[in-house]
């Protein structure tokens, strides 16, 4: 599939330029069609089609696991990224005096679960100071001590797009006994990713941003050898089997990551997500990533020519600033260009379905508001 063919699946007559893909991306037509089809089936058939639906959810687990470079038995489908991070933070055994390292610019959902985990266990949550807005591995390594038990970071930072090299970090800390946990929601779907190659123990994410799918589809991938080491946070029928599994005082949780799914999931959204994954696979993640980054470079170059400053040098997330960021945000809003005010300035986040025309149209608008 060519990129032009890929773009056509996101075409609409809304007039909106979708430049807040780091917040919520639009869903492609194939995702919409699948969701509508299953809504219609539940309207007509009710429970008669539910077992088929759950079978499709298991296929979705396999598809998403393969997309992320994990085994299907390592993947849990949960409600949100925050749910997955909470399971990680409150499930990792911590002792008084243990240290949890995280960046000082993490999204709140990758801060509060670790704060609570530290408060409950007597561990210390240490926010490592960024290098400006950059997040180099060296800063984390400088803070590692014999007491470090967990490093919990975002692969890509939500405000500026700053990237932490997960592979370099895991290689440097190999055999140190430190849990490596990453929130990958700001990279999965727009940057190639492979869980096993990353060297991390556990990743969390969701589908409504760069994976261009609906809300309510979160995921957690955990290495097989770590599953039994992570304490369960929630319990239900699906922890141990299914609703027809006889209750027992001796039954053990499922041996796979599905034990972290206590009950039903967002079936329709999960099934529809597989159609987006099919689309990404047809276009190719390398091509998608290259195009999104190319558009990011085009925007940065144009912003520099106008006189705006930007925070990071590469990737599809562009954060720029001037004397009055709020005025710029209002200007973009009036032109139906989605965006977000984040961190040092205005965040624009571009996907491969965006176009040069949209970038140039935005730059032309911003020329009227020179810094």
Coordinates of C-alpha atoms in Angstrom, one line a residue:
X1 CA 0.0 0.0 0.0
X2 CA 1.3 3.4 -0.9
X3 CA 1.2 6.4 1.5
X4 CA -1.4 8.1 -0.7
X5 CA -3.6 5.0 -0.5
X6 CA -3.0 5.0 3.3
X7 CA -4.1 8.6 3.5
X8 CA -7.4 8.0 1.7
X9 CA -8.5 5.8 4.6
X10 CA -8.5 8.9 6.9
X11 CA -10.1 11.3 4.4
X12 CA -13.2 13.1 5.7
X13 CA -15.2 16.3 4.9
X14 CA -14.8 17.7 8.5
X15 CA -12.3 20.4 7.4
X16 CA -10.2 19.6 10.5
X17 CA -6.4 19.3 10.2
X18 CA -5.6 16.5 12.6
X19 CA -2.4 17.7 14.3
X20 CA -3.1 16.5 17.8
X21 CA -2.4 12.8 17.1
X22 CA -0.4 12.7 20.4
X23 CA -3.7 13.4 22.1
X24 CA -6.3 11.6 20.0
X25 CA -5.9 10.5 16.4
X26 CA -8.8 10.0 14.0
X27 CA -9.8 6.5 13.3
X28 CA -9.5 5.2 9.7
X29 CA -12.6 4.1 7.7
X30 CA -11.8 0.4 8.1
X31 CA -11.9 0.8 11.9
X32 CA -15.2 2.7 11.7
X33 CA -16.8 0.1 9.5
X34 CA -15.8 -2.7 11.8
X35 CA -17.1 -0.9 14.9
X36 CA -20.4 -0.1 13.1
X37 CA -20.8 -3.7 11.9
X38 CA -20.4 -5.1 15.4
X39 CA -22.7 -2.5 17.0
X40 CA -25.3 -3.5 14.4
X41 CA -24.8 -7.2 15.2
X42 CA -25.3 -6.6 18.9
X43 CA -28.4 -4.6 18.1
X44 CA -29.8 -7.5 16.0
X45 CA -28.3 -10.6 17.7
X46 CA -27.5 -9.7 21.3
X47 CA -25.9 -12.5 23.2
X48 CA -26.1 -14.8 20.1
X49 CA -22.9 -13.2 18.6
X50 CA -21.0 -12.6 21.8
X51 CA -18.9 -15.8 21.7
X52 CA -17.8 -15.0 18.2
X53 CA -16.9 -11.6 19.4
X54 CA -14.7 -13.0 22.2
X55 CA -13.0 -15.2 19.7
X56 CA -12.2 -12.1 17.6
X57 CA -10.8 -10.4 20.8
X58 CA -8.3 -13.3 21.1
X59 CA -7.3 -12.8 17.5
X60 CA -6.8 -9.2 18.3
X61 CA -4.5 -10.1 21.2
X62 CA -2.4 -12.1 18.7
X63 CA -2.3 -9.3 16.2
X64 CA -1.4 -6.6 18.7
X65 CA 1.2 -8.7 20.3
X66 CA 2.9 -9.4 17.0
X67 CA 2.7 -5.7 16.1
X68 CA 4.5 -4.9 19.4
X69 CA 7.1 -7.6 19.1
X70 CA 5.7 -9.7 22.0
X71 CA 4.2 -13.1 22.4
X72 CA 0.4 -13.3 22.7
X73 CA 0.7 -14.9 26.2
X74 CA 2.7 -11.9 27.3
X75 CA -0.1 -9.4 26.4
X76 CA -2.9 -8.2 28.6
X77 CA -5.8 -6.1 27.2
X78 CA -6.8 -3.6 29.8
X79 CA -9.0 -0.4 29.9
X80 CA -6.3 2.3 29.7
X81 CA -2.6 3.0 29.8
X82 CA -3.2 4.2 33.4
X83 CA -4.7 0.8 34.3
X84 CA -1.6 -0.9 33.0
X85 CA 0.8 1.4 34.8
X86 CA -1.1 1.0 38.0
X87 CA -0.9 -2.8 37.7
X88 CA 2.8 -2.5 37.2
X89 CA 3.5 0.0 40.0
X90 CA 1.4 -1.7 42.6
X91 CA 2.3 -5.2 41.5
X92 CA 6.1 -5.0 41.6
X93 CA 7.3 -6.0 45.1
X94 CA 8.9 -3.0 46.7
X95 CA 10.6 -2.7 50.1
X96 CA 11.4 0.3 52.3
X97 CA 14.4 2.2 50.9
X98 CA 14.0 0.9 47.4
X99 CA 14.4 3.5 44.7
X100 CA 12.1 4.1 41.7
X101 CA 13.6 6.4 39.0
X102 CA 11.4 8.3 36.6
X103 CA 11.8 11.5 34.5
X104 CA 10.7 14.9 35.9
X105 CA 8.4 15.5 32.8
X106 CA 6.3 12.3 32.8
X107 CA 2.6 12.4 32.0
X108 CA 0.6 12.3 35.3
X109 CA -0.6 8.7 34.7
X110 CA 3.1 7.7 34.7
X111 CA 3.7 9.6 38.0
X112 CA 0.8 9.0 40.3
X113 CA 0.8 5.2 40.3
X114 CA 4.5 5.2 41.2
X115 CA 4.0 7.9 43.9
X116 CA 1.3 5.7 45.5
X117 CA 3.5 2.6 45.2
X118 CA 6.3 4.5 47.0
X119 CA 4.0 5.8 49.7
X120 CA 2.6 2.3 50.4
X121 CA 5.9 0.5 50.4
X122 CA 8.3 3.0 51.9
X123 CA 10.2 3.2 48.7
X124 CA 11.6 6.5 47.3
X125 CA 10.3 8.0 44.0
X126 CA 13.1 10.0 42.4
X127 CA 12.3 12.3 39.5
X128 CA 15.5 12.6 37.4
X129 CA 16.0 16.1 36.0
X130 CA 15.9 16.3 32.2
X131 CA 18.6 17.9 30.1
X132 CA 16.4 20.9 29.2
X133 CA 13.6 19.0 27.6
X134 CA 15.8 16.1 26.4
X135 CA 15.9 12.7 28.1
X136 CA 19.3 11.1 27.6
X137 CA 20.0 7.7 29.0
X138 CA 23.2 9.0 30.7
X139 CA 21.1 11.1 33.1
X140 CA 19.2 8.0 34.3
X141 CA 22.4 5.9 34.6
X142 CA 24.0 8.6 36.7
X143 CA 21.2 8.2 39.3
X144 CA 21.2 4.4 39.4
X145 CA 22.4 3.0 42.8
X146 CA 22.4 -0.4 44.6
X147 CA 18.9 0.5 45.9
X148 CA 17.4 1.1 42.5
X149 CA 14.5 -1.4 42.0
X150 CA 12.5 0.2 39.2
X151 CA 13.1 2.5 36.3
X152 CA 9.7 3.7 35.0
X153 CA 9.8 6.1 32.0
X154 CA 8.1 7.1 28.8
X155 CA 9.7 5.9 25.6
X156 CA 8.6 9.2 24.0
X157 CA 7.7 12.2 26.1
X158 CA 4.2 13.5 25.6
X159 CA 5.1 17.2 25.7
X160 CA 8.0 17.5 23.3
X161 CA 8.5 14.1 21.7
X162 CA 11.9 13.6 23.4
X163 CA 13.0 10.0 23.1
X164 CA 14.8 7.8 25.6
X165 CA 16.8 5.0 24.0
X166 CA 15.2 2.0 25.7
X167 CA 17.7 -0.5 24.1
X168 CA 20.7 1.5 25.3
X169 CA 19.3 1.7 28.8
X170 CA 18.4 -2.0 29.1
X171 CA 21.8 -3.0 27.7
X172 CA 23.6 -0.8 30.3
X173 CA 21.6 -2.3 33.1
X174 CA 21.6 -6.0 32.0
X175 CA 21.6 -8.4 35.0
X176 CA 21.2 -5.7 37.5
X177 CA 17.9 -7.0 38.8
X178 CA 16.1 -3.7 38.0
X179 CA 12.6 -3.7 36.7
X180 CA 12.5 -1.7 33.4
X181 CA 9.0 -0.3 32.7
X182 CA 8.1 1.9 29.8
X183 CA 5.0 3.8 28.7
X184 CA 5.1 3.4 24.9
X185 CA 1.8 5.2 24.0
X186 CA 3.6 8.1 22.4
X187 CA 5.6 5.9 20.0
X188 CA 3.7 2.8 19.2
X189 CA 1.9 3.3 15.9
X190 CA 4.2 6.0 14.5
X191 CA 7.7 4.5 15.4
X192 CA 8.8 0.9 14.8
X193 CA 8.9 -0.9 18.1
X194 CA 9.8 -4.4 19.2
X195 CA 9.2 -5.3 22.9
X196 CA 11.7 -8.1 23.1
X197 CA 14.4 -6.1 21.3
X198 CA 13.9 -3.2 23.7
X199 CA 15.2 -5.3 26.6
X200 CA 12.4 -3.9 28.8
X201 CA 10.5 -6.1 31.3
X202 CA 7.1 -4.5 30.9
X203 CA 5.5 -1.9 28.6
X204 CA 2.1 -0.1 28.8
X205 CA 0.1 1.8 26.2
X206 CA -3.2 2.5 24.6
X207 CA -4.7 2.6 21.2
X208 CA -6.4 6.0 20.9
X209 CA -3.3 8.1 20.0
X210 CA -0.9 6.9 17.3
X211 CA -2.6 3.6 16.9
X212 CA -5.6 5.5 15.5
X213 CA -8.2 3.5 17.3
X214 CA -11.0 4.0 19.9
X215 CA -10.8 4.8 23.6
X216 CA -10.9 1.9 26.1
X217 CA -8.2 -0.2 24.5
X218 CA -5.1 -0.3 26.8
X219 CA -2.4 -2.9 26.9
X220 CA 0.3 -4.3 29.0
X221 CA 3.1 -6.6 27.8
X222 CA 5.2 -8.4 30.3
X223 CA 8.0 -10.8 29.7
X224 CA 6.9 -14.4 30.4
X225 CA 9.5 -15.0 33.1
X226 CA 8.2 -11.9 35.0
X227 CA 4.5 -12.8 35.0
X228 CA 4.6 -14.7 38.3
X229 CA 6.7 -12.0 39.9
X230 CA 4.0 -9.3 39.4
X231 CA 1.3 -9.3 42.1
X232 CA -2.2 -9.1 40.9
X233 CA -4.0 -5.9 41.5
X234 CA -7.6 -6.8 40.4
X235 CA -9.4 -10.1 40.5
X236 CA -12.4 -11.6 38.7
X237 CA -13.7 -14.6 36.8
X238 CA -11.3 -14.1 33.9
X239 CA -8.3 -14.1 36.3
X240 CA -8.7 -17.8 36.8
X241 CA -10.6 -19.1 33.7
X242 CA -13.9 -18.0 32.4
X243 CA -17.4 -17.5 33.9
X244 CA -18.1 -21.2 33.5
X245 CA -15.0 -22.3 35.3
X246 CA -16.1 -23.9 38.7
X247 CA -15.2 -21.8 41.7
X248 CA -12.4 -23.2 43.8
X249 CA -10.3 -22.4 46.8
X250 CA -7.2 -24.0 45.2
X251 CA -7.4 -22.8 41.6
X252 CA -4.4 -20.7 40.5
X253 CA -4.5 -17.6 38.2
X254 CA -4.0 -18.2 34.5
X255 CA -0.3 -18.7 33.6
X256 CA -0.3 -16.0 31.0
X257 CA -0.7 -12.2 31.1
X258 CA -4.4 -12.7 30.6
X259 CA -4.5 -13.2 34.4
X260 CA -4.3 -9.4 34.6
X261 CA -7.7 -9.1 32.9
X262 CA -10.3 -9.6 35.6
X263 CA -13.4 -9.2 33.5
X264 CA -14.8 -8.2 30.1
X265 CA -13.1 -5.8 27.8
X266 CA -14.1 -3.1 25.2
X267 CA -14.9 -5.8 22.7
X268 CA -16.0 -3.6 19.8
X269 CA -13.1 -1.2 20.1
X270 CA -10.6 -4.0 20.4
X271 CA -11.9 -5.8 17.3
X272 CA -12.0 -2.6 15.3
X273 CA -8.4 -1.9 16.3
X274 CA -7.2 -4.9 14.3
X275 CA -8.4 -3.2 11.1
X276 CA -6.1 -0.3 11.9
X277 CA -3.3 -2.7 12.5
X278 CA -3.9 -4.3 9.2
X279 CA -3.8 -0.9 7.5
X280 CA -0.5 -0.1 9.3
X281 CA 1.0 -3.4 8.2
X282 CA 0.0 -2.9 4.6
X283 CA 1.6 0.5 4.5
X284 CA 4.6 -0.6 6.5
X285 CA 5.7 0.9 9.8
X286 CA 9.1 2.0 8.4
X287 CA 7.3 4.0 5.7
X288 CA 4.8 5.4 8.2
X289 CA 7.5 6.5 10.6
X290 CA 9.7 8.0 7.9
X291 CA 6.8 10.0 6.5
X292 CA 5.6 11.3 9.9
X293 CA 9.2 12.3 10.7
X294 CA 9.6 14.0 7.3
X295 CA 6.5 16.1 7.8
X296 CA 7.9 17.0 11.3
X297 CA 11.2 18.2 9.7
X298 CA 9.2 20.2 7.2
X299 CA 7.2 21.9 9.9
X300 CA 10.4 22.6 12.0
X301 CA 12.2 24.1 9.1
X302 CA 9.2 26.4 8.3
X303 CA 8.9 27.4 12.0
X304 CA 12.6 28.3 12.1
X305 CA 12.3 30.5 9.0
X306 CA 9.4 32.3 10.6
X307 CA 11.3 32.8 13.8
X308 CA 9.6 30.3 16.2
X309 CA 11.7 28.3 18.6
X310 CA 11.2 24.5 19.0
X311 CA 12.1 22.1 21.8
X312 CA 13.4 18.9 20.2
X313 CA 15.1 18.2 16.9
X314 CA 13.5 15.1 15.4
X315 CA 10.4 13.0 15.1
X316 CA 6.7 13.6 14.5
X317 CA 6.0 15.7 17.7
X318 CA 6.9 19.4 17.2
X319 CA 6.7 21.8 20.2
X320 CA 7.3 25.4 19.4
X321 CA 6.9 28.6 21.4
X322 CA 6.8 32.4 21.1
X323 CA 5.8 35.4 23.3
X324 CA 2.1 34.5 23.4
X325 CA 1.5 30.7 22.9
X326 CA -2.1 31.0 23.9
X327 CA -2.8 33.5 21.1
X328 CA -1.2 31.1 18.6
X329 CA -3.3 28.3 20.0
X330 CA -6.5 30.4 19.5
X331 CA -5.3 31.1 15.9
X332 CA -4.9 27.4 15.2
X333 CA -8.2 26.6 16.8
X334 CA -10.0 29.2 14.7
X335 CA -8.6 27.5 11.6
X336 CA -9.7 24.0 12.7
X337 CA -6.1 22.9 13.2
X338 CA -6.1 20.5 16.2
X339 CA -3.1 20.9 18.5
X340 CA -2.3 21.1 22.3
X341 CA -0.6 23.5 24.7
X342 CA 2.0 21.3 26.4
X343 CA 5.2 22.0 28.3
X344 CA 7.3 24.7 26.7
X345 CA 4.8 25.7 24.0
X346 CA 2.3 24.6 21.3
X347 CA 2.5 20.9 20.4
X348 CA 1.7 19.7 16.9
X349 CA 1.9 16.0 16.3
X350 CA 1.9 14.6 12.8
X351 CA 1.1 11.2 11.5
X352 CA 1.7 9.7 8.1
X353 CA -1.8 10.4 7.0
X354 CA -1.1 14.1 7.3
X355 CA 0.2 15.9 4.2
X356 CA 2.6 18.6 3.1
X357 CA -0.3 20.7 2.1
X358 CA -1.6 20.7 5.7
X359 CA 1.9 21.6 7.0
X360 CA 2.3 24.5 4.5
X361 CA -1.2 25.7 5.2
X362 CA -0.4 25.9 9.0
X363 CA 2.9 27.7 8.3
X364 CA 1.1 30.2 6.1
X365 CA -1.3 30.9 9.0
X366 CA 1.5 31.3 11.5
X367 CA 3.4 33.8 9.3
X368 CA 0.7 36.2 10.3
X369 CA 1.7 35.8 14.0
X370 CA 5.5 36.1 13.9
X371 CA 7.2 35.9 17.3

